[in-house]
Amino acid sequence: MEKILVHGGKTLEGKVRISGSKNSALPILAATLLTKEPCVLQRVPDLSDIHYMLTILGRLGCEVERASGVVRVTAESITTTAPYDIVRKMRASVCILGPLLGREGEATVSLPGGCVIGDRPIDLHLRGFEALGAAVSVKSGNVRVLAQDLHGAEIFLRGKFGSTVLGTDNVMMAAVLAKGTTIIDSAAEEPEVVDLANFLNKMGAKIEGAGTRRIIIEGVKELHGAEHEIIPDRIEAGTFLVAGAIAGKSVTLTRINPRHLEAVVHPLQEAGFLFESGDDFLRILPGNSRKPLHLEAMPYPGFPTDMQAQMCALLATTDGISVVTDHVFPHRFMHASELKRMGANIEMNEGTAVVQGVPKLEGAPVMASDLRASAALVLAGLSAEGITEVNRVYHIDRGYERIDEKLNDLGAEIERVKA
Ligand code: EPU
C-alpha cells in the first residue's frame, strides 16, 4: 500500500492538462457491449476504476486492447453474468446491466454494496428496467433482469435525492434496442449522460434530448461499432481549480470544456478568485480578498457533489463562516473529521457542514475515505504547515490520473511512498 506526503507551503503556477472523464468513460465502455463490432475510444483515462471495467468486459468475453489512452473493445460473443469478485470493487459496474439486458435479454450482476459516501440503492435503475418489460429479481446478493421482448415505455426516474446519473445511463442503454419509443422523464442532465448518448447515436441509436430532463429514445434493431473521444473530466478540472485557489499564483487548465465547469467557477468567483477563459482553457488567479460561501451540492447544472469535499478544504482556511450542504449524498462528509485533524474548525449539523475559517491548517497523518475526500486532503495539505500524510491513496488512484505528478509539475512537493 502507498501513502502520499504533501509538503505544504509551495506556490502553484503553470498549466495542467486535464484527462478524459472517468464518469463518462465507465458507462461508455459498458455501452460497447451493445454491438458485436469493434468500438474504439480515445482519451480513456488511466485509472484503477477503468482497469476494473476493462477486467469486467474481459470476463464477459470481450476482446480488449489498450494503448496510451486508446481502448478498443470487441464484444463479439459475450456471457451475461458478472460475478461478485470483480463487481464488488466498483459500484459503477452496475451499468453493465442495461447493455446486457438490451442486447441479450438477460443479465445477472452482483449487487453493489453501500459505500462510505452513503447508501447507494439501484431501485430507480430496476424500476426503469421493469417499465421496459423486464422481470427483476434479487437473490443471494445478485440482481437478475430478464426480458423476452423489451418495449418502449414512459419512465419517471426521479428519486428522493433527484435523478440518477448511472440509472439514466442504464435505462438509456437498455432502451436503445427496445421495440418502440422510450421517454425518460426527470432524466439526469449531467454532461456524462450527453457523452454516452452521443456515443450511442454514433453506434446507430436514435436518442434525442440528452442533457435535458426528457430523453426520447426510438428503439432500433441493432447497433454497430463506433469511434469516440471521451469528454474532459470536469471533476478533475474542478479539483485543479481548487488547488489553484488554495495555493496558486496562476493555474491554467487546458483541454477542458469551460461550460461544464460553470457551477464550480461561479462560487469561486463569489469567493473572490479571478478567471480568464477561452474555448478550451480556464485560468484561475488570486483576487484581492477571500470570502466565505454558502454551497449546496445538487444534480447538474447545480454545484456537483463530487466537488463538495475539495471546496470544504478551501473554505477551511477562508476567513468567516461557510455553510456546505450536500443534497445528492447527504452523508458524504467523511473528509470533515480528517480536515479537523489538520486544525480545521468544522461542525456537522444534520448533513450540513458549518466551516469557520482558520488562518492555517497543520500537516497531520490523515485517512482517505473515498475518492473525492482523498483529493480534498491532498489539496488541504498544499497550504498546510509541515507535512500532510494521506493514507489509503488507492482511493485517489481510482479517479485521478497521476494527480501527484500533475501537482508537482505545477510546483507542489508531493511524494508517494510505501506505507
Ligand atoms: N439514488 C437512488 N436510487 C437509485 C439511484 C440513485 O435513490 O436507484 C440516489 C443516490 O443514493 C443518490 C442520488 O440518487 O442520493 C444520486 O445518485 P446517482 O445515481 O446519480 O449516482 P451514481 O450514478 O451512482 C454518479 C457518479 C458519482 C456521482 C453521482 C452524482 C459515476 C460512475 N458515478 O454516481 O461519482 O457522485 O453520479 O453526480 O458516474 C465520483 O466520481 O466520486 C462519484 C461518486
GROMACS .gro file of N, CA, C and O in nm, residues 143-218:
model
  304
  143VAL      N    1  -2.852  -0.939  -0.864
  143VAL     CA    2  -2.972  -0.890  -0.930
  143VAL      C    3  -2.979  -0.953  -1.069
  143VAL      O    4  -2.878  -0.959  -1.141
  144ARG      N    5  -3.099  -1.006  -1.100
  144ARG     CA    6  -3.115  -1.071  -1.230
  144ARG      C    7  -3.226  -0.999  -1.305
  144ARG      O    8  -3.334  -0.974  -1.249
  145VAL      N    9  -3.198  -0.961  -1.428
  145VAL     CA   10  -3.301  -0.898  -1.511
  145VAL      C   11  -3.321  -0.985  -1.635
  145VAL      O   12  -3.225  -1.036  -1.692
  146LEU      N   13  -3.447  -1.002  -1.672
  146LEU     CA   14  -3.479  -1.097  -1.778
  146LEU      C   15  -3.596  -1.044  -1.859
  146LEU      O   16  -3.696  -1.000  -1.801
  147ALA      N   17  -3.584  -1.047  -1.991
  147ALA     CA   18  -3.695  -0.998  -2.074
  147ALA      C   19  -3.701  -1.076  -2.204
  147ALA      O   20  -3.598  -1.100  -2.268
  148GLN      N   21  -3.821  -1.119  -2.245
  148GLN     CA   22  -3.838  -1.182  -2.377
  148GLN      C   23  -3.823  -1.073  -2.483
  148GLN      O   24  -3.747  -1.085  -2.577
  149ASP      N   25  -3.899  -0.967  -2.460
  149ASP     CA   26  -3.902  -0.856  -2.554
  149ASP      C   27  -3.903  -0.727  -2.475
  149ASP      O   28  -3.993  -0.706  -2.395
  150LEU      N   29  -3.805  -0.641  -2.499
  150LEU     CA   30  -3.811  -0.511  -2.432
  150LEU      C   31  -3.895  -0.419  -2.518
  150LEU      O   32  -3.882  -0.418  -2.641
  151HIS      N   33  -3.981  -0.341  -2.453
  151HIS     CA   34  -4.064  -0.247  -2.530
  151HIS      C   35  -4.049  -0.107  -2.474
  151HIS      O   36  -4.020  -0.089  -2.354
  152GLY      N   37  -4.069  -0.008  -2.557
  152GLY     CA   38  -4.059   0.131  -2.514
  152GLY      C   39  -4.160   0.162  -2.404
  152GLY      O   40  -4.264   0.096  -2.393
  153ALA      N   41  -4.131   0.262  -2.322
  153ALA     CA   42  -4.221   0.298  -2.213
  153ALA      C   43  -4.191   0.441  -2.169
  153ALA      O   44  -4.085   0.496  -2.205
  154GLU      N   45  -4.283   0.499  -2.094
  154GLU     CA   46  -4.257   0.630  -2.036
  154GLU      C   47  -4.211   0.606  -1.891
  154GLU      O   48  -4.282   0.540  -1.814
  155ILE      N   49  -4.095   0.655  -1.857
  155ILE     CA   50  -4.034   0.620  -1.726
  155ILE      C   51  -3.998   0.747  -1.650
  155ILE      O   52  -3.930   0.835  -1.705
  156PHE      N   53  -4.041   0.754  -1.525
  156PHE     CA   54  -4.009   0.868  -1.440
  156PHE      C   55  -3.894   0.827  -1.350
  156PHE      O   56  -3.908   0.736  -1.269
  157LEU      N   57  -3.778   0.893  -1.363
  157LEU     CA   58  -3.659   0.843  -1.293
  157LEU      C   59  -3.616   0.926  -1.173
  157LEU      O   60  -3.503   0.919  -1.130
  158ARG      N   61  -3.707   1.006  -1.120
  158ARG     CA   62  -3.666   1.090  -1.008
  158ARG      C   63  -3.683   1.015  -0.875
  158ARG      O   64  -3.783   0.952  -0.849
  159GLY      N   65  -3.581   1.026  -0.790
  159GLY     CA   66  -3.589   0.967  -0.656
  159GLY      C   67  -3.588   1.076  -0.552
  159GLY      O   68  -3.602   1.195  -0.584
  160LYS      N   69  -3.568   1.035  -0.428
  160LYS     CA   70  -3.570   1.127  -0.314
  160LYS      C   71  -3.464   1.237  -0.327
  160LYS      O   72  -3.480   1.349  -0.282
  161PHE      N   73  -3.350   1.202  -0.390
  161PHE     CA   74  -3.240   1.297  -0.399
  161PHE      C   75  -3.219   1.348  -0.542
  161PHE      O   76  -3.109   1.382  -0.581
  162GLY      N   77  -3.325   1.348  -0.620
  162GLY     CA   78  -3.311   1.395  -0.758
  162GLY      C   79  -3.302   1.277  -0.852
  162GLY      O   80  -3.336   1.165  -0.817
  163SER      N   81  -3.253   1.303  -0.974
  163SER     CA   82  -3.245   1.195  -1.071
  163SER      C   83  -3.121   1.111  -1.044
  163SER      O   84  -3.047   1.135  -0.950
  164THR      N   85  -3.100   1.013  -1.129
  164THR     CA   86  -2.984   0.926  -1.111
  164THR      C   87  -2.903   0.921  -1.239
  164THR      O   88  -2.958   0.900  -1.349
  165VAL      N   89  -2.772   0.943  -1.224
  165VAL     CA   90  -2.686   0.951  -1.343
  165VAL      C   91  -2.671   0.812  -1.406
  165VAL      O   92  -2.710   0.790  -1.522
  166LEU      N   93  -2.618   0.716  -1.328
  166LEU     CA   94  -2.598   0.583  -1.385
  166LEU      C   95  -2.732   0.514  -1.414
  166LEU      O   96  -2.741   0.430  -1.504
  167GLY      N   97  -2.837   0.550  -1.340
  167GLY     CA   98  -2.970   0.495  -1.367
  167GLY      C   99  -3.019   0.542  -1.503
  167GLY      O  100  -3.073   0.462  -1.584
  168THR      N  101  -3.001   0.670  -1.532
  168THR     CA  102  -3.039   0.723  -1.664
  168THR      C  103  -2.959   0.652  -1.773
  168THR      O  104  -3.013   0.609  -1.876
  169ASP      N  105  -2.828   0.635  -1.747
  169ASP     CA  106  -2.740   0.567  -1.845
  169ASP      C  107  -2.790   0.425  -1.870
  169ASP      O  108  -2.799   0.379  -1.984
  170ASN      N  109  -2.820   0.355  -1.759
  170ASN     CA  110  -2.858   0.215  -1.769
  170ASN      C  111  -2.987   0.197  -1.849
  170ASN      O  112  -2.996   0.112  -1.938
  171VAL      N  113  -3.087   0.281  -1.817
  171VAL     CA  114  -3.217   0.269  -1.886
  171VAL      C  115  -3.200   0.306  -2.034
  171VAL      O  116  -3.255   0.242  -2.124
  172MET      N  117  -3.119   0.410  -2.058
  172MET     CA  118  -3.097   0.452  -2.196
  172MET      C  119  -3.032   0.338  -2.276
  172MET      O  120  -3.071   0.308  -2.389
  173MET      N  121  -2.934   0.269  -2.214
  173MET     CA  122  -2.864   0.162  -2.285
  173MET      C  123  -2.954   0.041  -2.309
  173MET      O  124  -2.938  -0.028  -2.408
  174ALA      N  125  -3.048   0.016  -2.215
  174ALA     CA  126  -3.140  -0.096  -2.239
  174ALA      C  127  -3.242  -0.056  -2.346
  174ALA      O  128  -3.282  -0.138  -2.429
  175ALA      N  129  -3.283   0.071  -2.346
  175ALA     CA  130  -3.393   0.114  -2.434
  175ALA      C  131  -3.352   0.131  -2.580
  175ALA      O  132  -3.438   0.127  -2.668
  176VAL      N  133  -3.222   0.149  -2.608
  176VAL     CA  134  -3.184   0.173  -2.747
  176VAL      C  135  -3.220   0.056  -2.838
  176VAL      O  136  -3.243   0.074  -2.957
  177LEU      N  137  -3.225  -0.066  -2.781
  177LEU     CA  138  -3.259  -0.182  -2.863
  177LEU      C  139  -3.402  -0.234  -2.834
  177LEU      O  140  -3.439  -0.342  -2.879
  178ALA      N  141  -3.479  -0.157  -2.756
  178ALA     CA  142  -3.617  -0.199  -2.727
  178ALA      C  143  -3.707  -0.164  -2.845
  178ALA      O  144  -3.673  -0.078  -2.926
  179LYS      N  145  -3.825  -0.232  -2.853
  179LYS     CA  146  -3.921  -0.201  -2.961
  179LYS      C  147  -3.997  -0.074  -2.925
  179LYS      O  148  -4.051  -0.065  -2.815
  180GLY      N  149  -4.001   0.024  -3.015
  180GLY     CA  150  -4.082   0.142  -2.989
  180GLY      C  151  -4.007   0.254  -2.917
  180GLY      O  152  -3.884   0.252  -2.907
  181THR      N  153  -4.087   0.347  -2.866
  181THR     CA  154  -4.029   0.471  -2.812
  181THR      C  155  -4.025   0.469  -2.660
  181THR      O  156  -4.123   0.436  -2.594
  182THR      N  157  -3.910   0.507  -2.605
  182THR     CA  158  -3.898   0.521  -2.459
  182THR      C  159  -3.880   0.670  -2.428
  182THR      O  160  -3.804   0.739  -2.496
  183ILE      N  161  -3.950   0.715  -2.326
  183ILE     CA  162  -3.930   0.853  -2.280
  183ILE      C  163  -3.882   0.845  -2.136
  183ILE      O  164  -3.949   0.787  -2.050
  184ILE      N  165  -3.763   0.901  -2.110
  184ILE     CA  166  -3.716   0.908  -1.970
  184ILE      C  167  -3.746   1.048  -1.921
  184ILE      O  168  -3.694   1.147  -1.973
  185ASP      N  169  -3.832   1.056  -1.822
  185ASP     CA  170  -3.868   1.184  -1.762
  185ASP      C  171  -3.789   1.203  -1.635
  185ASP      O  172  -3.764   1.108  -1.564
  186SER      N  173  -3.753   1.329  -1.607
  186SER     CA  174  -3.669   1.359  -1.492
  186SER      C  175  -3.535   1.286  -1.504
  186SER      O  176  -3.481   1.231  -1.408
  187ALA      N  177  -3.484   1.284  -1.626
  187ALA     CA  178  -3.354   1.221  -1.654
  187ALA      C  179  -3.243   1.307  -1.594
  187ALA      O  180  -3.259   1.427  -1.575
  188ALA      N  181  -3.129   1.244  -1.564
  188ALA     CA  182  -3.011   1.321  -1.521
  188ALA      C  183  -2.961   1.402  -1.640
  188ALA      O  184  -2.966   1.355  -1.754
  189GLU      N  185  -2.914   1.525  -1.613
  189GLU     CA  186  -2.874   1.616  -1.721
  189GLU      C  187  -2.722   1.632  -1.730
  189GLU      O  188  -2.673   1.720  -1.799
  190GLU      N  189  -2.650   1.551  -1.656
  190GLU     CA  190  -2.504   1.564  -1.649
  190GLU      C  191  -2.440   1.551  -1.789
  190GLU      O  192  -2.487   1.475  -1.874
  191PRO      N  193  -2.327   1.623  -1.812
  191PRO     CA  194  -2.257   1.614  -1.940
  191PRO      C  195  -2.214   1.471  -1.973
  191PRO      O  196  -2.203   1.434  -2.090
  192GLU      N  197  -2.194   1.388  -1.869
  192GLU     CA  198  -2.152   1.249  -1.893
  192GLU      C  199  -2.267   1.169  -1.957
  192GLU      O  200  -2.242   1.076  -2.034
  193VAL      N  201  -2.391   1.205  -1.924
  193VAL     CA  202  -2.507   1.139  -1.986
  193VAL      C  203  -2.513   1.179  -2.135
  193VAL      O  204  -2.540   1.095  -2.222
  194VAL      N  205  -2.483   1.305  -2.161
  194VAL     CA  206  -2.483   1.353  -2.300
  194VAL      C  207  -2.374   1.281  -2.379
  194VAL      O  208  -2.395   1.239  -2.493
  195ASP      N  209  -2.257   1.264  -2.316
  195ASP     CA  210  -2.146   1.198  -2.386
  195ASP      C  211  -2.185   1.054  -2.422
  195ASP      O  212  -2.159   1.008  -2.534
  196LEU      N  213  -2.250   0.985  -2.328
  196LEU     CA  214  -2.294   0.848  -2.356
  196LEU      C  215  -2.396   0.847  -2.470
  196LEU      O  216  -2.388   0.765  -2.562
  197ALA      N  217  -2.493   0.941  -2.466
  197ALA     CA  218  -2.595   0.946  -2.571
  197ALA      C  219  -2.528   0.973  -2.707
  197ALA      O  220  -2.565   0.912  -2.809
  198ASN      N  221  -2.428   1.061  -2.709
  198ASN     CA  222  -2.359   1.090  -2.835
  198ASN      C  223  -2.289   0.965  -2.888
  198ASN      O  224  -2.292   0.937  -3.008
  199PHE      N  225  -2.228   0.890  -2.797
  199PHE     CA  226  -2.161   0.766  -2.840
  199PHE      C  227  -2.264   0.666  -2.893
  199PHE      O  228  -2.246   0.607  -3.000
  200LEU      N  229  -2.375   0.651  -2.820
  200LEU     CA  230  -2.478   0.555  -2.864
  200LEU      C  231  -2.533   0.597  -3.001
  200LEU      O  232  -2.556   0.512  -3.088
  201ASN      N  233  -2.552   0.726  -3.020
  201ASN     CA  234  -2.601   0.772  -3.152
  201ASN      C  235  -2.500   0.741  -3.262
  201ASN      O  236  -2.538   0.705  -3.374
  202LYS      N  237  -2.370   0.753  -3.231
  202LYS     CA  238  -2.268   0.716  -3.330
  202LYS      C  239  -2.276   0.567  -3.363
  202LYS      O  240  -2.239   0.523  -3.470
  203MET      N  241  -2.324   0.488  -3.264
  203MET     CA  242  -2.339   0.342  -3.287
  203MET      C  243  -2.468   0.311  -3.363
  203MET      O  244  -2.498   0.193  -3.388
  204GLY      N  245  -2.548   0.412  -3.392
  204GLY     CA  246  -2.671   0.389  -3.468
  204GLY      C  247  -2.798   0.405  -3.386
  204GLY      O  248  -2.908   0.381  -3.437
  205ALA      N  249  -2.786   0.444  -3.258
  205ALA     CA  250  -2.907   0.463  -3.175
  205ALA      C  251  -2.977   0.592  -3.217
  205ALA      O  252  -2.920   0.676  -3.288
  206LYS      N  253  -3.103   0.605  -3.173
  206LYS     CA  254  -3.178   0.728  -3.204
  206LYS      C  255  -3.222   0.790  -3.072
  206LYS      O  256  -3.329   0.758  -3.019
  207ILE      N  257  -3.138   0.876  -3.018
  207ILE     CA  258  -3.165   0.938  -2.887
  207ILE      C  259  -3.170   1.089  -2.905
  207ILE      O  260  -3.081   1.147  -2.966
  208GLU      N  261  -3.274   1.148  -2.851
  208GLU     CA  262  -3.284   1.295  -2.853
  208GLU      C  263  -3.306   1.346  -2.711
  208GLU      O  264  -3.366   1.276  -2.630
  209GLY      N  265  -3.260   1.467  -2.688
  209GLY     CA  266  -3.292   1.533  -2.560
  209GLY      C  267  -3.193   1.508  -2.448
  209GLY      O  268  -3.214   1.556  -2.337
  210ALA      N  269  -3.084   1.432  -2.474
  210ALA     CA  270  -2.987   1.410  -2.365
  210ALA      C  271  -2.930   1.546  -2.324
  210ALA      O  272  -2.899   1.630  -2.408
  211GLY      N  273  -2.917   1.566  -2.193
  211GLY     CA  274  -2.874   1.697  -2.143
  211GLY      C  275  -2.992   1.779  -2.095
  211GLY      O  276  -2.976   1.885  -2.038
  212THR      N  277  -3.115   1.726  -2.121
  212THR     CA  278  -3.236   1.789  -2.067
  212THR      C  279  -3.303   1.686  -1.976
  212THR      O  280  -3.258   1.572  -1.966
  213ARG      N  281  -3.415   1.726  -1.917
  213ARG     CA  282  -3.481   1.633  -1.824
  213ARG      C  283  -3.565   1.528  -1.895
  213ARG      O  284  -3.619   1.438  -1.833
  214ARG      N  285  -3.580   1.543  -2.027
  214ARG     CA  286  -3.664   1.449  -2.100
  214ARG      C  287  -3.585   1.391  -2.218
  214ARG      O  288  -3.552   1.461  -2.314
  215ILE      N  289  -3.556   1.263  -2.208
  215ILE     CA  290  -3.478   1.197  -2.313
  215ILE      C  291  -3.573   1.105  -2.391
  215ILE      O  292  -3.649   1.028  -2.331
  216ILE      N  293  -3.568   1.116  -2.523
  216ILE     CA  294  -3.655   1.032  -2.606
  216ILE      C  295  -3.570   0.937  -2.689
  216ILE      O  296  -3.476   0.978  -2.758
  217ILE      N  297  -3.603   0.809  -2.675
  217ILE     CA  298  -3.523   0.705  -2.742
  217ILE      C  299  -3.613   0.625  -2.835
  217ILE      O  300  -3.710   0.563  -2.792
  218GLU      N  301  -3.579   0.627  -2.961
  218GLU     CA  302  -3.652   0.546  -3.060
  218GLU      C  303  -3.573   0.417  -3.076
  218GLU      O  304  -3.458   0.422  -3.120
   0.00000   0.00000   0.00000
